C-alpha cells in the first residue's frame, strides 16, 4: 500500500472569494494596496490569506518586514489564476456573431507613440470599432502585474525575461542636425568636428542605460574612435532631442523610424552618412504569456505588424 498525504481540498465558494483576494494581493505584492482596491482593511486581507494558506495546506507568501513576496507555490497559483482570468474575460466578451469587443491597454515609449503609432490609430479604430484602445506612454519599466497592460511597444534588444517578445521592426541610428547647424560647424563628412558641437542625448532610450549609451553604440558601429564632447544636453524622449536638433540646439542621435520623414523633408540632415544598425535593438511587442491569446489582442498585434510592413 502506498502512503499518501492529506487529500487536497475541493474548492468551494469560500475558497473562491479568498482566491480573488489572493489574486489582488499577489498582483500588488502588498496587503495594504490590495485592501485599498477591495475596500477592506489590511488586517482583513492578511487574515484571509492566512486562512487560505491553512485551507490549501500551502504557503503562498513570504511575509517580510515591509512587504510580501510570493513563494514558489504562490507564484504558480498566481500564474494559473491569471490565465484563468484571461479565459473568463475572453468568454465574457464573446458574441454569438464573433464580433471583437472589449478593452485593450497598449503601453509605448513616448517617442514611438508620437512619431509612429498615434498617426496610424485611425485605421485601427475604423477596422475594429468594438475594441476600446487605452494608449498609455511612459519611460518607466512596465509592471504587468499591477498596471493591467495587455501589450507594450518597447525599444529594446528583445530580452524581456518571463515575457513573450516579438520584434516588430528593426531600428538604425545616426547623428542628425539641422542643415544650418551642419554648415555653421562644417560637419559634413567630418565626425571629428563633433568636438565643437553640443551633443543631444536621450537618457531614457531603454531601461537601465547610461545617459550616453546610444551615442557610444553608434560610435562603435560606425567605427569612430572619438570622445564625445563635454557640451551636452539631455532629454527623456528621443522626439524632443530631435526637435531640439531641428532648432539648432546641437546634434542628436536620430532613429530612422522616427526621423526618416524629417530627413526627407529637409528639416534634418545626416552629416556623417547613413544609418547604422546596432546589434538587435529595435521595436518589440512584449506581453505576458497567454495559454489562449485573446482575439482582440491578437488582432492588435497583427495590425501593428501590418503597419510596420507598410
PDB file of C-alpha atoms in Angstrom:
ATOM      1  CA  UNK A   1       0.000   0.000   0.000  1.00  0.00           C
ATOM      2  CA  UNK A   2       1.351   3.394  -0.981  1.00  0.00           C
ATOM      3  CA  UNK A   3       1.367   6.097   1.671  1.00  0.00           C
ATOM      4  CA  UNK A   4      -0.367   9.298   0.755  1.00  0.00           C
ATOM      5  CA  UNK A   5      -0.523  12.759   2.285  1.00  0.00           C
ATOM      6  CA  UNK A   6      -3.602  14.768   3.142  1.00  0.00           C
ATOM      7  CA  UNK A   7      -6.126  14.925   0.337  1.00  0.00           C
ATOM      8  CA  UNK A   8      -6.184  18.397  -1.318  1.00  0.00           C
ATOM      9  CA  UNK A   9      -9.373  20.264  -0.511  1.00  0.00           C
ATOM     10  CA  UNK A  10     -12.085  20.751  -3.089  1.00  0.00           C
ATOM     11  CA  UNK A  11     -12.529  24.417  -3.902  1.00  0.00           C
ATOM     12  CA  UNK A  12     -15.787  25.919  -2.737  1.00  0.00           C
ATOM     13  CA  UNK A  13     -17.353  29.356  -2.546  1.00  0.00           C
ATOM     14  CA  UNK A  14     -15.260  30.463   0.431  1.00  0.00           C
ATOM     15  CA  UNK A  15     -12.062  29.397  -1.305  1.00  0.00           C
ATOM     16  CA  UNK A  16     -13.001  31.316  -4.458  1.00  0.00           C
ATOM     17  CA  UNK A  17     -13.633  34.514  -2.514  1.00  0.00           C
ATOM     18  CA  UNK A  18     -10.289  34.184  -0.764  1.00  0.00           C
ATOM     19  CA  UNK A  19      -8.562  33.286  -4.025  1.00  0.00           C
ATOM     20  CA  UNK A  20      -9.835  36.542  -5.502  1.00  0.00           C
ATOM     21  CA  UNK A  21      -8.314  38.377  -2.542  1.00  0.00           C
ATOM     22  CA  UNK A  22      -5.109  36.416  -3.143  1.00  0.00           C
ATOM     23  CA  UNK A  23      -5.099  37.417  -6.819  1.00  0.00           C
ATOM     24  CA  UNK A  24      -5.289  41.120  -5.933  1.00  0.00           C
ATOM     25  CA  UNK A  25      -2.690  40.836  -3.145  1.00  0.00           C
ATOM     26  CA  UNK A  26      -0.323  38.875  -5.413  1.00  0.00           C
ATOM     27  CA  UNK A  27      -0.704  41.418  -8.191  1.00  0.00           C
ATOM     28  CA  UNK A  28       0.204  44.302  -5.872  1.00  0.00           C
ATOM     29  CA  UNK A  29       2.604  42.327  -3.654  1.00  0.00           C
ATOM     30  CA  UNK A  30       1.082  44.374  -0.862  1.00  0.00           C
ATOM     31  CA  UNK A  31      -1.734  43.622   1.566  1.00  0.00           C
ATOM     32  CA  UNK A  32      -2.251  47.356   2.089  1.00  0.00           C
ATOM     33  CA  UNK A  33      -2.733  48.174  -1.614  1.00  0.00           C
ATOM     34  CA  UNK A  34      -4.903  45.088  -2.021  1.00  0.00           C
ATOM     35  CA  UNK A  35      -7.038  46.278   0.885  1.00  0.00           C
ATOM     36  CA  UNK A  36      -7.489  49.669  -0.811  1.00  0.00           C
ATOM     37  CA  UNK A  37      -8.676  48.017  -4.031  1.00  0.00           C
ATOM     38  CA  UNK A  38     -11.008  45.615  -2.239  1.00  0.00           C
ATOM     39  CA  UNK A  39     -12.342  48.164   0.291  1.00  0.00           C
ATOM     40  CA  UNK A  40     -11.069  46.058   3.177  1.00  0.00           C
ATOM     41  CA  UNK A  41      -8.534  46.617   5.929  1.00  0.00           C
ATOM     42  CA  UNK A  42      -5.004  45.316   5.542  1.00  0.00           C
ATOM     43  CA  UNK A  43      -5.634  43.153   8.590  1.00  0.00           C
ATOM     44  CA  UNK A  44      -8.659  41.569   6.906  1.00  0.00           C
ATOM     45  CA  UNK A  45      -6.612  40.783   3.805  1.00  0.00           C
ATOM     46  CA  UNK A  46      -3.875  39.256   5.965  1.00  0.00           C
ATOM     47  CA  UNK A  47      -6.404  37.103   7.841  1.00  0.00           C
ATOM     48  CA  UNK A  48      -7.958  35.907   4.581  1.00  0.00           C
ATOM     49  CA  UNK A  49      -4.553  34.921   3.240  1.00  0.00           C
ATOM     50  CA  UNK A  50      -3.671  33.066   6.440  1.00  0.00           C
ATOM     51  CA  UNK A  51      -6.984  31.209   6.279  1.00  0.00           C
ATOM     52  CA  UNK A  52      -6.487  30.363   2.590  1.00  0.00           C
ATOM     53  CA  UNK A  53      -2.975  29.054   3.245  1.00  0.00           C
ATOM     54  CA  UNK A  54      -4.302  26.903   6.078  1.00  0.00           C
ATOM     55  CA  UNK A  55      -7.134  25.514   3.959  1.00  0.00           C
ATOM     56  CA  UNK A  56      -4.924  24.801   0.944  1.00  0.00           C
ATOM     57  CA  UNK A  57      -2.055  23.456   3.067  1.00  0.00           C
ATOM     58  CA  UNK A  58       0.270  25.737   1.077  1.00  0.00           C
ATOM     59  CA  UNK A  59       2.400  28.721   1.988  1.00  0.00           C
ATOM     60  CA  UNK A  60       1.617  31.436  -0.548  1.00  0.00           C
ATOM     61  CA  UNK A  61       3.542  34.458   0.757  1.00  0.00           C
ATOM     62  CA  UNK A  62       6.822  35.249   2.413  1.00  0.00           C
ATOM     63  CA  UNK A  63       5.927  37.954   4.941  1.00  0.00           C
ATOM     64  CA  UNK A  64       8.851  40.363   5.215  1.00  0.00           C
ATOM     65  CA  UNK A  65       9.271  43.474   7.351  1.00  0.00           C
ATOM     66  CA  UNK A  66       7.776  45.978   4.887  1.00  0.00           C
ATOM     67  CA  UNK A  67       6.476  43.857   2.035  1.00  0.00           C
ATOM     68  CA  UNK A  68       5.321  40.422   0.958  1.00  0.00           C
ATOM     69  CA  UNK A  69       6.740  38.160  -1.716  1.00  0.00           C
ATOM     70  CA  UNK A  70       5.213  35.138  -3.422  1.00  0.00           C
ATOM     71  CA  UNK A  71       6.548  31.691  -2.630  1.00  0.00           C
ATOM     72  CA  UNK A  72       7.070  29.239  -5.481  1.00  0.00           C
ATOM     73  CA  UNK A  73       3.600  27.799  -4.774  1.00  0.00           C
ATOM     74  CA  UNK A  74       2.163  31.295  -4.612  1.00  0.00           C
ATOM     75  CA  UNK A  75       3.707  32.255  -7.966  1.00  0.00           C
ATOM     76  CA  UNK A  76       2.437  29.032  -9.536  1.00  0.00           C
ATOM     77  CA  UNK A  77      -1.118  29.639  -8.345  1.00  0.00           C
ATOM     78  CA  UNK A  78      -0.959  33.330  -9.320  1.00  0.00           C
ATOM     79  CA  UNK A  79       0.077  32.467 -12.887  1.00  0.00           C
ATOM     80  CA  UNK A  80      -2.675  29.846 -13.121  1.00  0.00           C
ATOM     81  CA  UNK A  81      -5.263  32.351 -11.907  1.00  0.00           C
ATOM     82  CA  UNK A  82      -4.060  34.984 -14.369  1.00  0.00           C
ATOM     83  CA  UNK A  83      -4.568  32.514 -17.213  1.00  0.00           C
ATOM     84  CA  UNK A  84      -7.987  31.628 -15.837  1.00  0.00           C
ATOM     85  CA  UNK A  85      -8.981  35.290 -15.669  1.00  0.00           C
ATOM     86  CA  UNK A  86      -7.830  35.800 -19.268  1.00  0.00           C
ATOM     87  CA  UNK A  87     -10.015  32.883 -20.352  1.00  0.00           C
ATOM     88  CA  UNK A  88     -13.005  34.161 -18.378  1.00  0.00           C
ATOM     89  CA  UNK A  89     -12.559  37.675 -19.733  1.00  0.00           C
ATOM     90  CA  UNK A  90     -12.463  36.340 -23.266  1.00  0.00           C
ATOM     91  CA  UNK A  91     -15.586  34.252 -22.651  1.00  0.00           C
ATOM     92  CA  UNK A  92     -17.483  37.265 -21.296  1.00  0.00           C
ATOM     93  CA  UNK A  93     -16.504  39.314 -24.351  1.00  0.00           C
ATOM     94  CA  UNK A  94     -17.534  36.645 -26.867  1.00  0.00           C
ATOM     95  CA  UNK A  95     -20.601  37.280 -29.017  1.00  0.00           C
ATOM     96  CA  UNK A  96     -22.593  34.739 -30.954  1.00  0.00           C
ATOM     97  CA  UNK A  97     -21.678  36.608 -34.161  1.00  0.00           C
ATOM     98  CA  UNK A  98     -17.968  36.634 -33.152  1.00  0.00           C
ATOM     99  CA  UNK A  99     -17.555  40.404 -33.067  1.00  0.00           C
ATOM    100  CA  UNK A 100     -14.407  41.721 -31.454  1.00  0.00           C
ATOM    101  CA  UNK A 101     -15.276  43.633 -28.305  1.00  0.00           C
ATOM    102  CA  UNK A 102     -13.593  44.835 -25.143  1.00  0.00           C
ATOM    103  CA  UNK A 103     -10.763  46.940 -23.805  1.00  0.00           C
ATOM    104  CA  UNK A 104      -7.045  46.737 -24.501  1.00  0.00           C
ATOM    105  CA  UNK A 105      -4.263  48.708 -22.844  1.00  0.00           C
ATOM    106  CA  UNK A 106      -1.285  49.423 -25.111  1.00  0.00           C
ATOM    107  CA  UNK A 107       1.795  50.927 -23.453  1.00  0.00           C
ATOM    108  CA  UNK A 108       4.503  52.594 -25.520  1.00  0.00           C
ATOM    109  CA  UNK A 109       7.547  54.788 -25.172  1.00  0.00           C
ATOM    110  CA  UNK A 110       6.550  58.429 -25.801  1.00  0.00           C
ATOM    111  CA  UNK A 111       8.685  58.949 -28.927  1.00  0.00           C
ATOM    112  CA  UNK A 112       7.490  55.919 -30.900  1.00  0.00           C
ATOM    113  CA  UNK A 113       3.934  56.662 -29.763  1.00  0.00           C
ATOM    114  CA  UNK A 114       4.001  60.229 -31.097  1.00  0.00           C
ATOM    115  CA  UNK A 115       6.064  59.728 -34.227  1.00  0.00           C
ATOM    116  CA  UNK A 116       4.821  56.343 -35.431  1.00  0.00           C
ATOM    117  CA  UNK A 117       1.917  54.806 -33.506  1.00  0.00           C
ATOM    118  CA  UNK A 118      -0.637  57.542 -32.892  1.00  0.00           C
ATOM    119  CA  UNK A 119      -0.834  58.794 -36.511  1.00  0.00           C
ATOM    120  CA  UNK A 120      -1.905  55.282 -37.553  1.00  0.00           C
ATOM    121  CA  UNK A 121      -4.580  54.630 -34.921  1.00  0.00           C
ATOM    122  CA  UNK A 122      -7.468  55.955 -37.013  1.00  0.00           C
ATOM    123  CA  UNK A 123      -7.110  52.930 -39.275  1.00  0.00           C
ATOM    124  CA  UNK A 124      -7.277  50.533 -36.318  1.00  0.00           C
ATOM    125  CA  UNK A 125     -10.425  52.142 -34.908  1.00  0.00           C
ATOM    126  CA  UNK A 126     -12.098  52.094 -38.323  1.00  0.00           C
ATOM    127  CA  UNK A 127     -11.439  48.371 -38.622  1.00  0.00           C
ATOM    128  CA  UNK A 128     -12.256  47.366 -35.042  1.00  0.00           C
ATOM    129  CA  UNK A 129     -14.836  49.800 -33.639  1.00  0.00           C
ATOM    130  CA  UNK A 130     -15.771  47.374 -30.859  1.00  0.00           C
ATOM    131  CA  UNK A 131     -12.308  47.489 -29.282  1.00  0.00           C
ATOM    132  CA  UNK A 132     -11.687  50.295 -26.793  1.00  0.00           C
ATOM    133  CA  UNK A 133      -7.957  51.023 -27.014  1.00  0.00           C
ATOM    134  CA  UNK A 134      -6.337  52.666 -24.000  1.00  0.00           C
ATOM    135  CA  UNK A 135      -2.932  54.041 -25.051  1.00  0.00           C
ATOM    136  CA  UNK A 136      -0.520  54.886 -22.240  1.00  0.00           C
ATOM    137  CA  UNK A 137       3.013  56.237 -22.580  1.00  0.00           C
ATOM    138  CA  UNK A 138       5.970  56.435 -20.223  1.00  0.00           C
ATOM    139  CA  UNK A 139       9.628  55.652 -19.688  1.00  0.00           C
ATOM    140  CA  UNK A 140       9.411  53.535 -16.552  1.00  0.00           C
ATOM    141  CA  UNK A 141       9.810  49.735 -16.717  1.00  0.00           C
ATOM    142  CA  UNK A 142       6.499  48.029 -17.401  1.00  0.00           C
ATOM    143  CA  UNK A 143       4.928  46.251 -14.425  1.00  0.00           C
ATOM    144  CA  UNK A 144       2.326  43.960 -15.986  1.00  0.00           C
ATOM    145  CA  UNK A 145       1.319  42.664 -12.564  1.00  0.00           C
ATOM    146  CA  UNK A 146      -0.022  45.969 -11.237  1.00  0.00           C
ATOM    147  CA  UNK A 147      -0.791  48.079 -14.301  1.00  0.00           C
ATOM    148  CA  UNK A 148      -3.085  45.778 -16.294  1.00  0.00           C
ATOM    149  CA  UNK A 149      -1.138  46.363 -19.526  1.00  0.00           C
ATOM    150  CA  UNK A 150      -2.051  43.990 -22.356  1.00  0.00           C
ATOM    151  CA  UNK A 151       0.761  44.876 -24.742  1.00  0.00           C
ATOM    152  CA  UNK A 152       3.860  47.066 -24.689  1.00  0.00           C
ATOM    153  CA  UNK A 153       5.687  48.571 -27.655  1.00  0.00           C
ATOM    154  CA  UNK A 154       9.293  48.756 -26.454  1.00  0.00           C
ATOM    155  CA  UNK A 155      12.595  49.973 -27.870  1.00  0.00           C
ATOM    156  CA  UNK A 156      14.986  47.277 -26.691  1.00  0.00           C
ATOM    157  CA  UNK A 157      17.172  44.325 -27.642  1.00  0.00           C
ATOM    158  CA  UNK A 158      14.233  41.955 -27.215  1.00  0.00           C
ATOM    159  CA  UNK A 159      15.382  40.468 -23.914  1.00  0.00           C
ATOM    160  CA  UNK A 160      12.364  40.523 -21.584  1.00  0.00           C
ATOM    161  CA  UNK A 161      12.666  37.593 -19.124  1.00  0.00           C
ATOM    162  CA  UNK A 162       9.400  35.884 -18.261  1.00  0.00           C
ATOM    163  CA  UNK A 163       7.504  37.620 -21.090  1.00  0.00           C
ATOM    164  CA  UNK A 164       6.738  36.957 -24.744  1.00  0.00           C
ATOM    165  CA  UNK A 165       8.678  39.229 -27.104  1.00  0.00           C
ATOM    166  CA  UNK A 166       8.399  39.658 -30.875  1.00  0.00           C
ATOM    167  CA  UNK A 167      10.389  42.104 -32.965  1.00  0.00           C
ATOM    168  CA  UNK A 168       8.034  44.482 -34.723  1.00  0.00           C
ATOM    169  CA  UNK A 169      10.599  46.372 -36.786  1.00  0.00           C
ATOM    170  CA  UNK A 170      14.335  46.999 -36.740  1.00  0.00           C
ATOM    171  CA  UNK A 171      15.882  50.336 -35.865  1.00  0.00           C
ATOM    172  CA  UNK A 172      19.012  52.060 -37.132  1.00  0.00           C
ATOM    173  CA  UNK A 173      20.596  55.185 -35.767  1.00  0.00           C
ATOM    174  CA  UNK A 174      22.720  58.096 -36.989  1.00  0.00           C
ATOM    175  CA  UNK A 175      23.565  61.616 -35.834  1.00  0.00           C
ATOM    176  CA  UNK A 176      21.191  64.277 -37.168  1.00  0.00           C
ATOM    177  CA  UNK A 177      21.133  68.060 -37.067  1.00  0.00           C
ATOM    178  CA  UNK A 178      19.638  70.968 -38.960  1.00  0.00           C
ATOM    179  CA  UNK A 179      21.190  71.940 -42.308  1.00  0.00           C
ATOM    180  CA  UNK A 180      22.177  75.328 -40.891  1.00  0.00           C
ATOM    181  CA  UNK A 181      23.896  73.744 -37.879  1.00  0.00           C
ATOM    182  CA  UNK A 182      25.828  71.373 -40.160  1.00  0.00           C
ATOM    183  CA  UNK A 183      27.020  74.291 -42.281  1.00  0.00           C
ATOM    184  CA  UNK A 184      27.887  76.507 -39.306  1.00  0.00           C
ATOM    185  CA  UNK A 185      30.073  73.786 -37.778  1.00  0.00           C
ATOM    186  CA  UNK A 186      31.404  72.356 -41.062  1.00  0.00           C
ATOM    187  CA  UNK A 187      30.218  68.879 -40.058  1.00  0.00           C
ATOM    188  CA  UNK A 188      29.562  67.164 -43.387  1.00  0.00           C
ATOM    189  CA  UNK A 189      31.814  64.122 -43.605  1.00  0.00           C
ATOM    190  CA  UNK A 190      33.859  65.202 -40.589  1.00  0.00           C
ATOM    191  CA  UNK A 191      32.813  63.344 -37.403  1.00  0.00           C
ATOM    192  CA  UNK A 192      35.886  64.701 -35.582  1.00  0.00           C
ATOM    193  CA  UNK A 193      34.253  68.128 -35.619  1.00  0.00           C
ATOM    194  CA  UNK A 194      31.698  66.854 -33.100  1.00  0.00           C
ATOM    195  CA  UNK A 195      34.149  68.184 -30.522  1.00  0.00           C
ATOM    196  CA  UNK A 196      32.954  71.702 -31.437  1.00  0.00           C
ATOM    197  CA  UNK A 197      29.271  70.795 -31.027  1.00  0.00           C
ATOM    198  CA  UNK A 198      26.653  70.269 -28.376  1.00  0.00           C
ATOM    199  CA  UNK A 199      25.529  66.637 -28.318  1.00  0.00           C
ATOM    200  CA  UNK A 200      21.900  65.866 -27.503  1.00  0.00           C
ATOM    201  CA  UNK A 201      21.176  62.674 -25.560  1.00  0.00           C
ATOM    202  CA  UNK A 202      18.021  60.629 -24.961  1.00  0.00           C
ATOM    203  CA  UNK A 203      18.756  59.329 -21.462  1.00  0.00           C
ATOM    204  CA  UNK A 204      15.713  57.018 -21.432  1.00  0.00           C
ATOM    205  CA  UNK A 205      16.180  55.208 -24.733  1.00  0.00           C
ATOM    206  CA  UNK A 206      15.598  51.908 -22.937  1.00  0.00           C
ATOM    207  CA  UNK A 207      15.716  50.621 -19.376  1.00  0.00           C
ATOM    208  CA  UNK A 208      18.818  50.918 -17.176  1.00  0.00           C
ATOM    209  CA  UNK A 209      21.260  52.644 -19.536  1.00  0.00           C
ATOM    210  CA  UNK A 210      23.950  55.280 -19.128  1.00  0.00           C
ATOM    211  CA  UNK A 211      22.929  58.688 -20.452  1.00  0.00           C
ATOM    212  CA  UNK A 212      25.253  58.454 -23.489  1.00  0.00           C
ATOM    213  CA  UNK A 213      24.759  54.755 -24.344  1.00  0.00           C
ATOM    214  CA  UNK A 214      23.032  55.326 -27.687  1.00  0.00           C
ATOM    215  CA  UNK A 215      25.797  57.647 -28.888  1.00  0.00           C
ATOM    216  CA  UNK A 216      28.515  55.214 -27.801  1.00  0.00           C
ATOM    217  CA  UNK A 217      26.810  52.347 -29.613  1.00  0.00           C
ATOM    218  CA  UNK A 218      26.766  54.460 -32.781  1.00  0.00           C
ATOM    219  CA  UNK A 219      30.467  55.334 -32.429  1.00  0.00           C
ATOM    220  CA  UNK A 220      31.263  51.631 -32.140  1.00  0.00           C
ATOM    221  CA  UNK A 221      29.010  50.596 -35.047  1.00  0.00           C
ATOM    222  CA  UNK A 222      30.378  53.390 -37.285  1.00  0.00           C
ATOM    223  CA  UNK A 223      33.992  52.606 -36.368  1.00  0.00           C
ATOM    224  CA  UNK A 224      34.581  56.082 -34.978  1.00  0.00           C
ATOM    225  CA  UNK A 225      37.320  56.288 -32.346  1.00  0.00           C
ATOM    226  CA  UNK A 226      36.179  59.608 -30.898  1.00  0.00           C
ATOM    227  CA  UNK A 227      35.480  61.036 -27.487  1.00  0.00           C
ATOM    228  CA  UNK A 228      32.089  62.670 -27.067  1.00  0.00           C
ATOM    229  CA  UNK A 229      32.267  66.411 -26.376  1.00  0.00           C
ATOM    230  CA  UNK A 230      31.799  67.749 -22.880  1.00  0.00           C
ATOM    231  CA  UNK A 231      28.990  70.048 -24.002  1.00  0.00           C
ATOM    232  CA  UNK A 232      25.718  68.142 -23.992  1.00  0.00           C
ATOM    233  CA  UNK A 233      22.014  68.419 -23.292  1.00  0.00           C
ATOM    234  CA  UNK A 234      19.799  65.570 -22.069  1.00  0.00           C
ATOM    235  CA  UNK A 235      16.155  64.648 -22.666  1.00  0.00           C
ATOM    236  CA  UNK A 236      13.967  61.724 -21.648  1.00  0.00           C
ATOM    237  CA  UNK A 237      12.381  61.486 -25.115  1.00  0.00           C
ATOM    238  CA  UNK A 238      14.042  60.942 -28.471  1.00  0.00           C
ATOM    239  CA  UNK A 239      11.497  63.114 -30.285  1.00  0.00           C
ATOM    240  CA  UNK A 240      12.318  66.075 -28.031  1.00  0.00           C
ATOM    241  CA  UNK A 241      16.024  65.578 -28.673  1.00  0.00           C
ATOM    242  CA  UNK A 242      15.262  65.581 -32.395  1.00  0.00           C
ATOM    243  CA  UNK A 243      13.111  68.706 -32.109  1.00  0.00           C
ATOM    244  CA  UNK A 244      15.977  70.461 -30.328  1.00  0.00           C
ATOM    245  CA  UNK A 245      18.285  69.465 -33.192  1.00  0.00           C
ATOM    246  CA  UNK A 246      15.860  70.889 -35.763  1.00  0.00           C
ATOM    247  CA  UNK A 247      16.033  74.158 -33.868  1.00  0.00           C
ATOM    248  CA  UNK A 248      19.848  74.211 -33.917  1.00  0.00           C
ATOM    249  CA  UNK A 249      20.497  73.223 -30.303  1.00  0.00           C
ATOM    250  CA  UNK A 250      23.042  70.616 -31.350  1.00  0.00           C
ATOM    251  CA  UNK A 251      23.464  67.153 -32.866  1.00  0.00           C
ATOM    252  CA  UNK A 252      21.004  64.441 -31.810  1.00  0.00           C
ATOM    253  CA  UNK A 253      21.106  60.688 -32.225  1.00  0.00           C
ATOM    254  CA  UNK A 254      18.311  60.082 -34.714  1.00  0.00           C
ATOM    255  CA  UNK A 255      16.367  56.836 -35.003  1.00  0.00           C
ATOM    256  CA  UNK A 256      15.470  56.035 -38.583  1.00  0.00           C
ATOM    257  CA  UNK A 257      11.873  55.047 -37.870  1.00  0.00           C
ATOM    258  CA  UNK A 258      11.300  58.360 -36.067  1.00  0.00           C
ATOM    259  CA  UNK A 259      13.244  60.868 -38.198  1.00  0.00           C
ATOM    260  CA  UNK A 260      13.017  59.455 -41.737  1.00  0.00           C
ATOM    261  CA  UNK A 261      10.313  61.909 -42.849  1.00  0.00           C
ATOM    262  CA  UNK A 262      12.106  64.894 -41.313  1.00  0.00           C
ATOM    263  CA  UNK A 263      15.253  63.930 -43.238  1.00  0.00           C
ATOM    264  CA  UNK A 264      13.251  63.517 -46.441  1.00  0.00           C
ATOM    265  CA  UNK A 265      11.623  66.926 -45.884  1.00  0.00           C
ATOM    266  CA  UNK A 266      14.995  68.598 -45.338  1.00  0.00           C
ATOM    267  CA  UNK A 267      14.431  69.570 -41.708  1.00  0.00           C
ATOM    268  CA  UNK A 268      17.325  67.323 -40.693  1.00  0.00           C
ATOM    269  CA  UNK A 269      20.484  66.114 -42.384  1.00  0.00           C
ATOM    270  CA  UNK A 270      22.818  63.170 -41.764  1.00  0.00           C
ATOM    271  CA  UNK A 271      26.191  64.935 -41.603  1.00  0.00           C
ATOM    272  CA  UNK A 272      28.235  61.745 -41.149  1.00  0.00           C
ATOM    273  CA  UNK A 273      26.472  59.397 -43.542  1.00  0.00           C
ATOM    274  CA  UNK A 274      23.681  56.865 -43.328  1.00  0.00           C
ATOM    275  CA  UNK A 275      22.030  54.970 -40.514  1.00  0.00           C
ATOM    276  CA  UNK A 276      23.781  52.155 -38.646  1.00  0.00           C
ATOM    277  CA  UNK A 277      22.182  49.043 -37.207  1.00  0.00           C
ATOM    278  CA  UNK A 278      23.066  48.410 -33.567  1.00  0.00           C
ATOM    279  CA  UNK A 279      23.002  44.729 -32.568  1.00  0.00           C
ATOM    280  CA  UNK A 280      19.411  43.546 -32.083  1.00  0.00           C
ATOM    281  CA  UNK A 281      17.979  46.861 -30.942  1.00  0.00           C
ATOM    282  CA  UNK A 282      14.621  47.703 -32.445  1.00  0.00           C
ATOM    283  CA  UNK A 283      10.937  47.882 -31.575  1.00  0.00           C
ATOM    284  CA  UNK A 284       9.451  44.845 -29.872  1.00  0.00           C
ATOM    285  CA  UNK A 285       5.932  43.815 -28.935  1.00  0.00           C
ATOM    286  CA  UNK A 286       6.006  42.457 -25.387  1.00  0.00           C
ATOM    287  CA  UNK A 287       3.245  40.827 -23.371  1.00  0.00           C
ATOM    288  CA  UNK A 288       2.695  38.185 -20.682  1.00  0.00           C
ATOM    289  CA  UNK A 289       2.293  34.599 -21.838  1.00  0.00           C
ATOM    290  CA  UNK A 290      -1.259  33.513 -22.625  1.00  0.00           C
ATOM    291  CA  UNK A 291      -2.413  29.928 -22.852  1.00  0.00           C
ATOM    292  CA  UNK A 292      -5.051  31.153 -25.276  1.00  0.00           C
ATOM    293  CA  UNK A 293      -4.354  34.562 -26.839  1.00  0.00           C
ATOM    294  CA  UNK A 294      -7.407  36.855 -26.522  1.00  0.00           C
ATOM    295  CA  UNK A 295      -8.754  37.549 -30.002  1.00  0.00           C
ATOM    296  CA  UNK A 296      -8.768  41.311 -29.578  1.00  0.00           C
ATOM    297  CA  UNK A 297      -5.108  41.236 -28.524  1.00  0.00           C
ATOM    298  CA  UNK A 298      -4.194  39.053 -31.492  1.00  0.00           C
ATOM    299  CA  UNK A 299      -5.833  41.429 -33.975  1.00  0.00           C
ATOM    300  CA  UNK A 300      -3.959  44.360 -32.407  1.00  0.00           C
ATOM    301  CA  UNK A 301      -0.649  42.514 -32.760  1.00  0.00           C
ATOM    302  CA  UNK A 302      -1.475  41.536 -36.349  1.00  0.00           C
ATOM    303  CA  UNK A 303      -2.438  45.131 -37.168  1.00  0.00           C
ATOM    304  CA  UNK A 304       0.811  46.518 -35.720  1.00  0.00           C
ATOM    305  CA  UNK A 305       2.836  44.008 -37.760  1.00  0.00           C
ATOM    306  CA  UNK A 306       0.931  45.048 -40.893  1.00  0.00           C
ATOM    307  CA  UNK A 307       1.651  48.727 -40.178  1.00  0.00           C
ATOM    308  CA  UNK A 308       5.335  48.005 -39.677  1.00  0.00           C
ATOM    309  CA  UNK A 309       5.492  46.199 -43.015  1.00  0.00           C
ATOM    310  CA  UNK A 310       3.968  49.133 -44.916  1.00  0.00           C
TER     311      UNK A 310
END
